[in-house]
XYZ file of C-alpha atoms in Angstrom:
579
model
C 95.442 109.487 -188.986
C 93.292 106.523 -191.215
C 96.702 104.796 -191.773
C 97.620 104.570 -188.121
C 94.439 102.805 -187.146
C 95.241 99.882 -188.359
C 98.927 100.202 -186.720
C 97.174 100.883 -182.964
C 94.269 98.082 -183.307
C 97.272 95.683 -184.179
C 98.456 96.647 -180.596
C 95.415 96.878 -178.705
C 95.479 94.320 -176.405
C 98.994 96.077 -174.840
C 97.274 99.778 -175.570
C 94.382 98.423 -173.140
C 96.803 96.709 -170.737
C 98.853 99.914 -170.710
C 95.230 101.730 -170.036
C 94.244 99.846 -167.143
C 97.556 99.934 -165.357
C 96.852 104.353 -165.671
C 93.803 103.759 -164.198
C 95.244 101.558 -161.255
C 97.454 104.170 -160.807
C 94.976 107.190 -160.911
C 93.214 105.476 -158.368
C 95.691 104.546 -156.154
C 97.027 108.421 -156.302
C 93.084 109.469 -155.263
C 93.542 107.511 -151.872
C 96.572 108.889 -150.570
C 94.865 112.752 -150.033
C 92.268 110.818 -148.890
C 94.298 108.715 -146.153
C 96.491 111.990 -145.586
C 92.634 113.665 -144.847
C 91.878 110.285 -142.467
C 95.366 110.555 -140.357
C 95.273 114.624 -139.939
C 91.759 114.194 -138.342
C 93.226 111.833 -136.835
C 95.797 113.492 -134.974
C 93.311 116.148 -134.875
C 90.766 114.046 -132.421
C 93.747 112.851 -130.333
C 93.465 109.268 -131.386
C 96.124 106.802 -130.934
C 99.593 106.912 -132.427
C 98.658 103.433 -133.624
C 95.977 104.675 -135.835
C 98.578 107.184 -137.584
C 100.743 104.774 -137.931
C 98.518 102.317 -139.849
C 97.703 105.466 -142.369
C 100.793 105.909 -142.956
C 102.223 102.210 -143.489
C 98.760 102.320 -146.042
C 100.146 105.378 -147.771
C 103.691 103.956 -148.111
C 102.153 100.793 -149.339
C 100.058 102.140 -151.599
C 102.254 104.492 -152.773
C 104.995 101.360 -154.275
C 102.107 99.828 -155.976
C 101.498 103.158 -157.777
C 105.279 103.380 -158.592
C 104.839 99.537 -160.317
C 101.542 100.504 -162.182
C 103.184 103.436 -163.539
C 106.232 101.660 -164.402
C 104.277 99.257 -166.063
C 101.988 101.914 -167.631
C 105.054 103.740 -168.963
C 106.418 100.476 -170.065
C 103.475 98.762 -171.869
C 102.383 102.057 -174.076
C 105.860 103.268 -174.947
C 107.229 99.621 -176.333
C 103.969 100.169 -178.217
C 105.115 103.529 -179.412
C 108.307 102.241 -180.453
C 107.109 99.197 -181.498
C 104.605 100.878 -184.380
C 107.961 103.279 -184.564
C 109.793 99.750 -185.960
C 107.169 98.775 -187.912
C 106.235 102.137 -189.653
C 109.215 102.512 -190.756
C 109.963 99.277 -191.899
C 106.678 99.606 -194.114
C 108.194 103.348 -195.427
C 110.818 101.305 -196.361
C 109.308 98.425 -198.467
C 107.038 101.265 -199.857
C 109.987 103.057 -200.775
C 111.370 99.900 -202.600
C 108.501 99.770 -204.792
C 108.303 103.075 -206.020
C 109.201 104.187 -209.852
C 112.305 106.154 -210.218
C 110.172 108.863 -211.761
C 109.517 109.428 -208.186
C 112.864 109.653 -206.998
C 113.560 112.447 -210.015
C 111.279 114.435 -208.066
C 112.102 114.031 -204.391
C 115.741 114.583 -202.792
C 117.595 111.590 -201.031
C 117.876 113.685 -197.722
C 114.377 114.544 -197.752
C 113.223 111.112 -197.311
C 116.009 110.295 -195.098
C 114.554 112.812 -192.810
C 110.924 111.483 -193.203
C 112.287 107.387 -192.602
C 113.880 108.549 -189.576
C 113.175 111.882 -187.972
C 109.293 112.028 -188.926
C 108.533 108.111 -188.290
C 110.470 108.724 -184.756
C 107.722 112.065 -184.152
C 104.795 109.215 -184.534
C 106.486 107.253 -182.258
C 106.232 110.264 -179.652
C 102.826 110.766 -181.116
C 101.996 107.121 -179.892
C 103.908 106.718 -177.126
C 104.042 109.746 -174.022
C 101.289 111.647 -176.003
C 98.748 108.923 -175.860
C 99.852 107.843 -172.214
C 99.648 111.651 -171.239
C 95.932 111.589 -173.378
C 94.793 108.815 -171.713
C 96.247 110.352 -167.944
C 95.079 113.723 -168.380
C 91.201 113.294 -168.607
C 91.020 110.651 -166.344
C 92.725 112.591 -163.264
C 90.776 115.489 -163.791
C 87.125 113.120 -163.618
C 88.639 110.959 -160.603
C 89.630 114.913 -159.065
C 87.091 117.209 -159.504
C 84.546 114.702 -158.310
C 86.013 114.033 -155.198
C 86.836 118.038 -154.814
C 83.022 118.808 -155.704
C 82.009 116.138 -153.142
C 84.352 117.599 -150.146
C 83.045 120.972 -151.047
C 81.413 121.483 -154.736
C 82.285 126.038 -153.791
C 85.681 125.537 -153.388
C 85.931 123.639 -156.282
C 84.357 126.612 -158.584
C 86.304 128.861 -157.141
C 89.898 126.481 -157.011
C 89.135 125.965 -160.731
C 88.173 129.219 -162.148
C 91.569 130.025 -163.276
C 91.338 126.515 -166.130
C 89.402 127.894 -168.563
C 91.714 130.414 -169.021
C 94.333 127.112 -169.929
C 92.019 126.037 -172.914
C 92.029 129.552 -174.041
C 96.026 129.669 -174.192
C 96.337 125.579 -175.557
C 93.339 126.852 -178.137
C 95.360 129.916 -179.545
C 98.469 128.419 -179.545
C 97.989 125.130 -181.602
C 97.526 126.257 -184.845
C 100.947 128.468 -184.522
C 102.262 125.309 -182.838
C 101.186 123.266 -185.974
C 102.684 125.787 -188.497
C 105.857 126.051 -186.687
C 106.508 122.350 -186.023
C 105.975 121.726 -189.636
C 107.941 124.277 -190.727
C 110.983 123.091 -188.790
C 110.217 120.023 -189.760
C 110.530 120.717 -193.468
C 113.917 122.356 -192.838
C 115.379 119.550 -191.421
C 114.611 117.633 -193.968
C 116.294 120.622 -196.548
C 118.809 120.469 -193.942
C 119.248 116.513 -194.593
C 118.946 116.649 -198.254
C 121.865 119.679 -198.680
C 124.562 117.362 -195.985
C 123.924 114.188 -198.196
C 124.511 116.223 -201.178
C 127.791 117.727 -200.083
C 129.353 114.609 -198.757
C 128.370 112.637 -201.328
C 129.882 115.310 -204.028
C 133.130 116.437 -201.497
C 135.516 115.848 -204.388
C 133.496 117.824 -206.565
C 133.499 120.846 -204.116
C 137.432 120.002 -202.760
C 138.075 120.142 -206.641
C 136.887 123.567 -207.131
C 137.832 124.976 -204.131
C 134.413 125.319 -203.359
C 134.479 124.353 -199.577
C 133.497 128.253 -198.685
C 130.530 128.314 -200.591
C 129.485 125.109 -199.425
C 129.641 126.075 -196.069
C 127.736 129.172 -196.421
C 125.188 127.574 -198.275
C 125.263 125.666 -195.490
C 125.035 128.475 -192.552
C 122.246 130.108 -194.328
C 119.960 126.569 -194.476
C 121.059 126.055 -190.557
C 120.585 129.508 -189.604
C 116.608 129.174 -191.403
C 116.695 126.323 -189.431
C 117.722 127.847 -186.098
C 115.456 130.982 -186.254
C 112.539 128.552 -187.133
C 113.227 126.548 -184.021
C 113.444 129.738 -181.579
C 110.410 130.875 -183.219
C 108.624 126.888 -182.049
C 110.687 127.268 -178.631
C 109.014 131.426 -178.130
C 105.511 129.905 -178.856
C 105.959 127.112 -176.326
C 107.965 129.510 -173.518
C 104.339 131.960 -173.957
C 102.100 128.718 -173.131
C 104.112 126.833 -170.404
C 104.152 129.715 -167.967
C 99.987 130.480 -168.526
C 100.067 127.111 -167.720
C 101.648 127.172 -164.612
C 100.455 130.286 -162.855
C 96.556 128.693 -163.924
C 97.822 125.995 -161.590
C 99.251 128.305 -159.114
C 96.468 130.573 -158.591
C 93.954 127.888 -158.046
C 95.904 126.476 -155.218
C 96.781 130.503 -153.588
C 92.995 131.001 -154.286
C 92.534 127.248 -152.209
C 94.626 127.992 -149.428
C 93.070 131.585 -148.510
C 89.369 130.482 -148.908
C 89.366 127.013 -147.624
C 91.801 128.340 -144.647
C 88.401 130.833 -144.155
C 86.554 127.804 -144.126
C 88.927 125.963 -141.614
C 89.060 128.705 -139.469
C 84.994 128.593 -139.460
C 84.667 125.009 -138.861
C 82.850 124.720 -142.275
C 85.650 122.561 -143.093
C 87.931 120.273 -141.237
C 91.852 120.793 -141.776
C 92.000 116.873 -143.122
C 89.425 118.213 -145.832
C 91.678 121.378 -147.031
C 94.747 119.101 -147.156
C 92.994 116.963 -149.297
C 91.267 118.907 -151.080
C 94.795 120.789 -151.881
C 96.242 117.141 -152.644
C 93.737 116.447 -155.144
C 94.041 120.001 -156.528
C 97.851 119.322 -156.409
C 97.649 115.714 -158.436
C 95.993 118.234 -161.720
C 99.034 120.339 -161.693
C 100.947 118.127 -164.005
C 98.855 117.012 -166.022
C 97.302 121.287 -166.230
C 100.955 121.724 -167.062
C 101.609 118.582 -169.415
C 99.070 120.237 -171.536
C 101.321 122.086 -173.637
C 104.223 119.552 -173.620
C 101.392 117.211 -174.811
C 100.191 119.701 -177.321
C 103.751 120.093 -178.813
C 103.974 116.259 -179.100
C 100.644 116.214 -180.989
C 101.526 118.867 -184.039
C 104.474 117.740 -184.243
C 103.315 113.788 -184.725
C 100.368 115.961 -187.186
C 103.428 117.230 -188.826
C 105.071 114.479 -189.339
C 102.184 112.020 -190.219
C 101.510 114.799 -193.390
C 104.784 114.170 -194.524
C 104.944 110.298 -194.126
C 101.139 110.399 -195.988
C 102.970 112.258 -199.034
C 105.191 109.228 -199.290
C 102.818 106.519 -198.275
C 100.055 108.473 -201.175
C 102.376 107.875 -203.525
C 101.112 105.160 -205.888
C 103.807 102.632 -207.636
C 103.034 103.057 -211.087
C 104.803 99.503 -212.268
C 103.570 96.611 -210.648
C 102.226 93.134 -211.668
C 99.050 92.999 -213.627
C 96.044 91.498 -211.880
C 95.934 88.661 -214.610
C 99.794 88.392 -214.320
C 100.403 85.077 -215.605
C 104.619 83.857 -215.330
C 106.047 81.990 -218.423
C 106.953 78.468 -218.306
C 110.693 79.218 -218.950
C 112.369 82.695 -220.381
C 113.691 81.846 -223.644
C 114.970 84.982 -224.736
C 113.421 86.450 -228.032
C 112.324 90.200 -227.692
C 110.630 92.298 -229.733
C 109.936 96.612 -229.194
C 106.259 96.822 -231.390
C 106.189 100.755 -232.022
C 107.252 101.956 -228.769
C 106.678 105.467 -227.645
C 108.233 106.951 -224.661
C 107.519 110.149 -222.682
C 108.983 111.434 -219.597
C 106.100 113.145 -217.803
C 107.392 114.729 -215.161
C 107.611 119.018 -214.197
C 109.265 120.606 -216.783
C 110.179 117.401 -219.008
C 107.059 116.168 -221.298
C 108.839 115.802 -223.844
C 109.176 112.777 -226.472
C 112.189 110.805 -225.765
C 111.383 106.988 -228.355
C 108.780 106.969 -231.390
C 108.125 104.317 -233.350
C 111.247 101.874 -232.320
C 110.469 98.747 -233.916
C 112.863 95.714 -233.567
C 113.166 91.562 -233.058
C 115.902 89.618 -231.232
C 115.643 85.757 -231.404
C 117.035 83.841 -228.492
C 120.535 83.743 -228.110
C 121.466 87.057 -230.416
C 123.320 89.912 -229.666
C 121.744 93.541 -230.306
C 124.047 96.628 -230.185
C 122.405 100.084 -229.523
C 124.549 102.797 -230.967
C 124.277 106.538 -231.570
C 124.877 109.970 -230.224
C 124.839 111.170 -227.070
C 121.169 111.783 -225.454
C 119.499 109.941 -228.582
C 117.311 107.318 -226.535
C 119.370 104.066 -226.626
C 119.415 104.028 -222.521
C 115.558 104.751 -222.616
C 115.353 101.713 -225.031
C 117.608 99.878 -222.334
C 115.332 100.709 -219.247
C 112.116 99.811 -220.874
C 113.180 96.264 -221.060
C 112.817 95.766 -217.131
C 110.268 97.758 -216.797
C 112.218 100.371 -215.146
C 109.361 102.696 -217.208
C 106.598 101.707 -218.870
C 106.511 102.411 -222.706
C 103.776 105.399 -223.325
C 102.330 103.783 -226.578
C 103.377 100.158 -228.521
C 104.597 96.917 -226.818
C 107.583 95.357 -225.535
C 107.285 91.572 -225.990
C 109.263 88.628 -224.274
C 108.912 85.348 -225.649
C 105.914 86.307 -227.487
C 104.196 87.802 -224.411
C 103.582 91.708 -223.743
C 106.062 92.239 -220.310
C 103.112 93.744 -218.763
C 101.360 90.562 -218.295
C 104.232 88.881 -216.869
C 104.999 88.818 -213.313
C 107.482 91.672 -212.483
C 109.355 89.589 -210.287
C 109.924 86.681 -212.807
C 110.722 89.401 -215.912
C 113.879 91.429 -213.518
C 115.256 88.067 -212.609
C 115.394 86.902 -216.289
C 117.395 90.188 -216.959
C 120.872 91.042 -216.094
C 120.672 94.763 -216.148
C 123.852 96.625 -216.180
C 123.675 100.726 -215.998
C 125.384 103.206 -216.983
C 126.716 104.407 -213.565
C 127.839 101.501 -211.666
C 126.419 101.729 -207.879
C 128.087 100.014 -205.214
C 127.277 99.147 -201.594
C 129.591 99.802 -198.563
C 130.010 96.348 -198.647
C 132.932 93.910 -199.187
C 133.078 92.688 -202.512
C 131.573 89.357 -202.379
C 128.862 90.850 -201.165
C 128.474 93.319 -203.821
C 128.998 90.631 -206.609
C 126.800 88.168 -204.841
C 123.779 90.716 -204.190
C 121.546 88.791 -206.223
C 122.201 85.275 -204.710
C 120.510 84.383 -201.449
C 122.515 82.586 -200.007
C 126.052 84.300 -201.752
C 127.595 80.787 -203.843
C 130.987 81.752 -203.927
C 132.151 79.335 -207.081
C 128.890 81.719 -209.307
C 130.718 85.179 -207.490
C 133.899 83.875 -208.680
C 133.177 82.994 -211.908
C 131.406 86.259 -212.468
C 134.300 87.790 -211.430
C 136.276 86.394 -213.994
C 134.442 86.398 -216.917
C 133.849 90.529 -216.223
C 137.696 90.579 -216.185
C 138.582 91.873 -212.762
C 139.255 88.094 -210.575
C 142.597 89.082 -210.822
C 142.312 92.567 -209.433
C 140.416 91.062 -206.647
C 143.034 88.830 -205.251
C 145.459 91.364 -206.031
C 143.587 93.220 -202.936
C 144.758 92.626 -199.097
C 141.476 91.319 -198.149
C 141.017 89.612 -201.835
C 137.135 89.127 -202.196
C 136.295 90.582 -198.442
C 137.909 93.614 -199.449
C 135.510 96.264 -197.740
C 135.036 98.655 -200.695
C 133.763 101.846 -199.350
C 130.728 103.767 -200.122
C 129.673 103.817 -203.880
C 132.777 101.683 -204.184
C 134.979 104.896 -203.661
C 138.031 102.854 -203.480
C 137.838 101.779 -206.594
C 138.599 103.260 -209.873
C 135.897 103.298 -212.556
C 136.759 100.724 -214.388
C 136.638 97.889 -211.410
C 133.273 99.684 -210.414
C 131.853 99.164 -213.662
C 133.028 95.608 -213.874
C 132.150 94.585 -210.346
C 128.822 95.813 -211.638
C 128.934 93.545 -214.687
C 129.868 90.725 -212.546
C 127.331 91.480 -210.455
C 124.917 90.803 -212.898
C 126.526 87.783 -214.180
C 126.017 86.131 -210.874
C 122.275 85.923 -210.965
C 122.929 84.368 -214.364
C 120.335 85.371 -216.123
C 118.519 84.358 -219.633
C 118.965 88.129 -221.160
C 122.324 90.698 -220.437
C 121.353 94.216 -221.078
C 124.669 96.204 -220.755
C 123.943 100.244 -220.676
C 127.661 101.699 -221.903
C 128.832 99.134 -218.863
C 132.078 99.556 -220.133
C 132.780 103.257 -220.970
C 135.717 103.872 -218.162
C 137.748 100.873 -219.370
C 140.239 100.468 -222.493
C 139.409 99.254 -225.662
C 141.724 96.025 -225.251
C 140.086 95.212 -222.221
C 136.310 96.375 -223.569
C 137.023 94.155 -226.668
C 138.426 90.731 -224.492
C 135.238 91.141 -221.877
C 132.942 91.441 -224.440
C 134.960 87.767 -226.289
C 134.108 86.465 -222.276
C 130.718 87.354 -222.576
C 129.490 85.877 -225.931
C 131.272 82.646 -224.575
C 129.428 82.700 -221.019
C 126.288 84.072 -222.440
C 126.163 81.600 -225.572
C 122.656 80.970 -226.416
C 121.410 83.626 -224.096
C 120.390 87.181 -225.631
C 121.620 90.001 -225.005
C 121.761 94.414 -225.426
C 124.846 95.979 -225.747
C 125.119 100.070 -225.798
C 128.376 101.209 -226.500
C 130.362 103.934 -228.059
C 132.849 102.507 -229.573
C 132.200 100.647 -232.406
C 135.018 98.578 -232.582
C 133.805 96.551 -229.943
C 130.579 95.981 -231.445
C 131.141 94.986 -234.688
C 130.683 90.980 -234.557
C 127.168 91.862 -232.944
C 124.070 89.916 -234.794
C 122.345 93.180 -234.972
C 123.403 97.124 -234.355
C 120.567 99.510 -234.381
C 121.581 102.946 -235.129
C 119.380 105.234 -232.470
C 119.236 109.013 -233.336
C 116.824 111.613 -232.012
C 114.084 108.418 -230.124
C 113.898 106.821 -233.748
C 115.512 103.734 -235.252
C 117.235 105.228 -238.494
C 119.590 101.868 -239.698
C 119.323 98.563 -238.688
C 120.846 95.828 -239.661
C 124.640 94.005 -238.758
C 127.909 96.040 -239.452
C 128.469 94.817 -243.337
C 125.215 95.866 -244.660
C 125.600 99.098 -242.132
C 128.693 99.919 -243.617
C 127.463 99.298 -247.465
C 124.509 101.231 -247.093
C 126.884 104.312 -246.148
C 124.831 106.088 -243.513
C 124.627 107.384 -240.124
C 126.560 104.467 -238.499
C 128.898 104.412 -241.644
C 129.879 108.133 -240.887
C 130.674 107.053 -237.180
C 132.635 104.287 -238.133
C 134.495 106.484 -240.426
C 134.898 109.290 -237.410
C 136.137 106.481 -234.726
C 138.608 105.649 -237.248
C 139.906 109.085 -237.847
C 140.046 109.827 -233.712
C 142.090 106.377 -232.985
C 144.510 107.428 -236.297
C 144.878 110.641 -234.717
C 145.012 109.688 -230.716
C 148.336 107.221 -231.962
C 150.221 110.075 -233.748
C-alpha cells in the first residue's frame, strides 16, 4: 500500500475533483426525497397543480445535473484508475528490465506475465470503482441517516437495526475473501506460466507425441483453477444475499411502523415517502459492500504479488562513484576471478582462480569441454554476473566502477542461443541503433555471412521473421544474432559458441570477416571446433572453472596437453566423419 501513495498523490488534484463531483451528486440525490416529501404534502393540503408542477420540473432538473456529476465522477476517478493502471505497469516493466537474470532462473515467464497484466489491471479496479464506491458509501450513509434521524430519530433505530448484522457478514467473510482471491490469483498465474511453456515448446511436445499429456497437464491446472474460482464465487453468493435481505427488512420494517405512524398523524405521508427514499438511496451502496469488498482483496492480492517483484533488488547496477572512461580501448584482464551461482539448490563453484590479459586489438579463444566455465567467463565480461571474488579489468579500470551503460555498449555480446524478436529483420539487426542506419544493418549483415540469404527472402530485409525467429533455421538465427551485434559496432566482440549450428567452411570464412571488420578491436571467441580457432592470439584451455593451458596454438600443441589431446580427437572425428 506504501508504493501506491506516491502513485495516488501524483493524481490528486483529479482524485479531489472526482471527490467533489460524488459529493455534488450525494447532495443532489438528498433533495429529491425531500422535494418528493414537499409535493405529496402538497397534493395532500389541496394546493395548486402549479405548485406540483414546479416540484416536479425541480426534481427533473435536478435529477440531469446528478446524471452529469456522476458521469463526471465516474469519469474523473476511473481515468485515474487506469491511468496509475498505465503507469504501474510501465514502471513493472522498466523494473523488470533491470533485474539480474539470477532472478529470472527463479521465477517463470508466465508468472510475471500474469502479474504485468492481470495483477496491475486488479490495482486498477482497486483504484478506480473501489475508491469511487469508498468514497460514495460513507458519505450517503452521513448525508442519510441524518436527515432520517431528523424526520424521526425512532424510525431510524428501528429502519436500521437490521445493518449491523451487514458488518458482521462483510467482517467474516474478508479474510476467506482474501485467501481465496489470492489463491486464484496464484493459479492464474501457474495457469499463464504452463500455456507459455507449451506453445513456446509445441515442437517439442508434437515431436513426442506428447499433445495428450500436455493437455491433461493442462485440465488438471484449469480444473485447480476452476474449483478455486467456485470456491471465491460460493463465498461471495453467501454475502450478497445477507446483504440484500439487511436492506430489505429495514424498508418492510419502515413501511409497517411508519404506516402506524401515518395512520396516527405522528407522521405525515410526505415524511414516510421520504424517509423510505432516503432509506432506499443506502440500498446500493448496503449492497455494493460486498462487490466493494471483493474489489479490495483482490487489489490486496494483487498488490502482494506486484510488491514481490517491485522488492526485488537489482543486484548489478552502476557504482555510486561510477566514473565513464574517456574512450574504450580494449585491453582486459580476469585478476583471480571466482564465480558462484547462489541460487536454491546450485551454490556451487563454477570459475577459481582464472587469471588472464588481452591487449587491445587481440583475439582470445575460450576452449574446453562441455559445462567447464568458458560461458561463465563470457558473461562476466558485461556484467551479466558479478565475479564472487578477484577483478575483471577494462582498460586498466575494475568494470565495477565504470558506468554500466558505457561498459554493455563497448561490448558486442553474442550468446549461445540466438534470441530473436517477432520482428522483421532490419529490425532485429538494427536493435541496437536508434534510429536503425540501414548502410551499418547491411554491412553487419554481410560481414556475419547471411546478406545474401536476406535478399534471397520475398520481403529481403523486411522479411517478418516470426517469433524467436522460428522461420529461420539455426544457422541464420545465430548469424542474424552476430550481425546484430556488429551493428552497434562495438570496441570488444565476445562470441559465446555463436557459431555452433553452422558448417565449418562457413564458421572458418565468418570468422576471416571478422578479424578484418574487427581489426584493432578485441575480441572472445568460444568455440568447439578448433580448427576455426587456431590463428587466435591467445586460446585458453578452460576445464572444471580453472585455466589449465594458455598460450597460442604452437606452444599449445608442443606442450602436448589438454588442448593437444583435443586437437588430436577433432582430427580423428573429421578423418572418420569423411570415410
Amino acid at each position: 500500500m506504501r508504493r501506491l501513495k506516491s502513485y495516488v498523490w501524483r493524481y490528486r488534484r483529479r482524485y479531489l475533483a472526482g471527490g467533489a463531483c460524488l459529493f455534488i451528486t450525494a447532495t443532489l440525490a438528498m433533495s429529491i426525497p425531500y422535494l418528493l416529501k414537499r409535493a405529496i404534502n402538497a397534493i395532500e393540503l389541496g394546493q395548486s397543480s402549479r405548485e406540483v408542477t414546479l416540484f416536479a420540473a425541480a426534481i427533473v432538473g435536478i435529477a440531469l445535473v446528478q446524471a452529469v456529476a456522476r458521469a463526471l465522477s465516474r469519469t474523473l476517478i476511473f481515468n485515474v484508475g487506469r491511468d496509475i493502471e498505465y503507469d504501474l505497469r510501465n514502471d513493472l516493466f522498466a523494473h523488470l528490465q533491470r533485474l539480474p537474470q539470477s532472478f529470472y532462473r527463479a521465477q517463470q515467464t508466465g508468472d510475471l506475465m500474469s502479474r504485468l497484466v492481470n495483477d496491475v489491471t486488479a490495482v486498477r479496479m482497486l483504484l478506480g470503482p473501489a475508491i469511487l464506491n469508498l468514497v460514495n458509501t460513507p458519505l450517503y450513509y452521513v448525508y442519510a441517516v441524518s436527515i432520517m434521524i431528523r424526520l424521526d430519530p425512532v424510525l431510524t433505530v428501528i429502519a436500521l437495526l437490521p445493518y449491523p448484522l451487514v458488518l458482521v457478514v462483510v467482517k467474516h467473510y474478508s479474510r476467506q475473501m482474501m485467501e481465496q482471491t489470492l489463491r486464484v490469483q496464484e493459479q492464474l498465474a501457474e495457469m499463464s506460466s504452463v500455456v507459455q511453456e507449451n506453445l513456446s515448446g509445441i515442437h517439442v511436445v508434437q515431436s513426442y507425441v506428447a499433445e495428450a499429456a500436455a493437455t491433461a497437464k493442462f485440465a488438471a491446472i484449469n480444473e485447480r483453477f476452476q474449483a478455486s474460482s467456485v470456491r471465491l464465487a460460493r463465498v461471495r453468493g453467501r454475502m450478497l444475499p445477507v446483504m440484500k435481505i439487511a436492506a430489505s427488512l429495514g424498508t418492510l420494517v419502515v413501511l409497517w411502523y411508519g404506516g402506524l405512524h401515518v395512520i396516527s398523524g405522528r407522521l405525515t405521508l410526505g415524511d414516510l415517502v421520504a424517509f423510505i427514499g432516503y432509506l432506499g438511496l443506502l440500498a446500493w451502496p448496503t449492497m455494493a459492500l460486498g462487490w466493494m469488498l471483493s474489489i479490495l482483496q483482490r487489489g490486496r492480492a494483487a498488490l502482494q504479488r506486484l510488491e514481490h517483484v517491485f522488492g526485488a533488488v537489482p543486484d548489478i547496477c552502476d557504482a555510486p562513484d561510477a566514473a565513464p572512461l574517456a574512450a574504450v580501448q580494449g585491453r582486459i584482464e580476469f585478476r583471480q576471478v571466482d564465480f558462484a551461482y547462489h541460487t536454491p539448490g546450485n551454490g556451487h563453484q563454477v570459475l577459481d582462480g582464472i587469471t588472464f590479459t588481452i591487449e587491445p586489438g587481440q583475439q582470445l579463444a575460450l576452449v574446453g569441454r562441455t559445462g567447464s566455465g568458458k560461458s561463465t567467463i563470457a558473461q562476466l565480461l558485461p556484467r551479466l554476473a558479478d565475479v564472487s571474488d578477484g577483478q575483471i579489468l577494462l582498460d586498466g579500470r575494475d568494470i565495477r566502477t565504470l558506468p554500466l551503460q558505457q561498459l554493455r555498449r563497448s561490448i558486442g555480446f553474442v550468446p549461445q542461443d540466438p534470441f530473436l524478436f517477432s520482428d522483421a529483420i532490419r529490425a532485429n539487426i538494427g536493435f541496437p541503433l536508434d534510429p536503425v542506419d540501414d548502410q551499418r544493418v547491411h554491412e553487419a549483415a554481410t560481414v556475419a555471412g547471411i546478406a545474401d540469404e536476406i535478399t534471397a527472402f520475398r520481403y529481403g530485409y523486411d522479411q517478418i521473421i516470426g517469433e524467436r525467429g522460428i522461420t529461420l533455421s539455426g544457422g541464420q538465427r545465430q548469424r542474424l544474432t552476430l550481425a546484430r551485434a556488429l551493428a552497434a559496432d562495438p570496441r570488444i566482440l565476445v562470441l559465446d559458441d555463436a557459431l555452433s549450428s553452422v558448417d565449418t567452411r562457413t564458421e572458418r570464412r565468418i570468422l576471416e570477416a571478422l578479424r578484418d571488420a574487427q581489426r584493432g578491436r578485441t575480441s572472445i571467441v568460444i568455440a568447439h571446433r578448433i580448427s576455426t580457432i587456431q590463428h587466435a592470439d591467445l586460446i585458453a584451455v578452460v576445464d572444471d572453472g580453472r585455466i589449465v593451458e594458455l598460450g597460442d596454438h604452437e606452444s599449445l600443441l608442443a606442450r602436448d596437453g589438454l588442448y593437444a589431446e583435443m586437437v588430436r580427437q577433432q582430427s580423428l572425428e573429421e578423418e572418420l566423419a569423411e570415410l
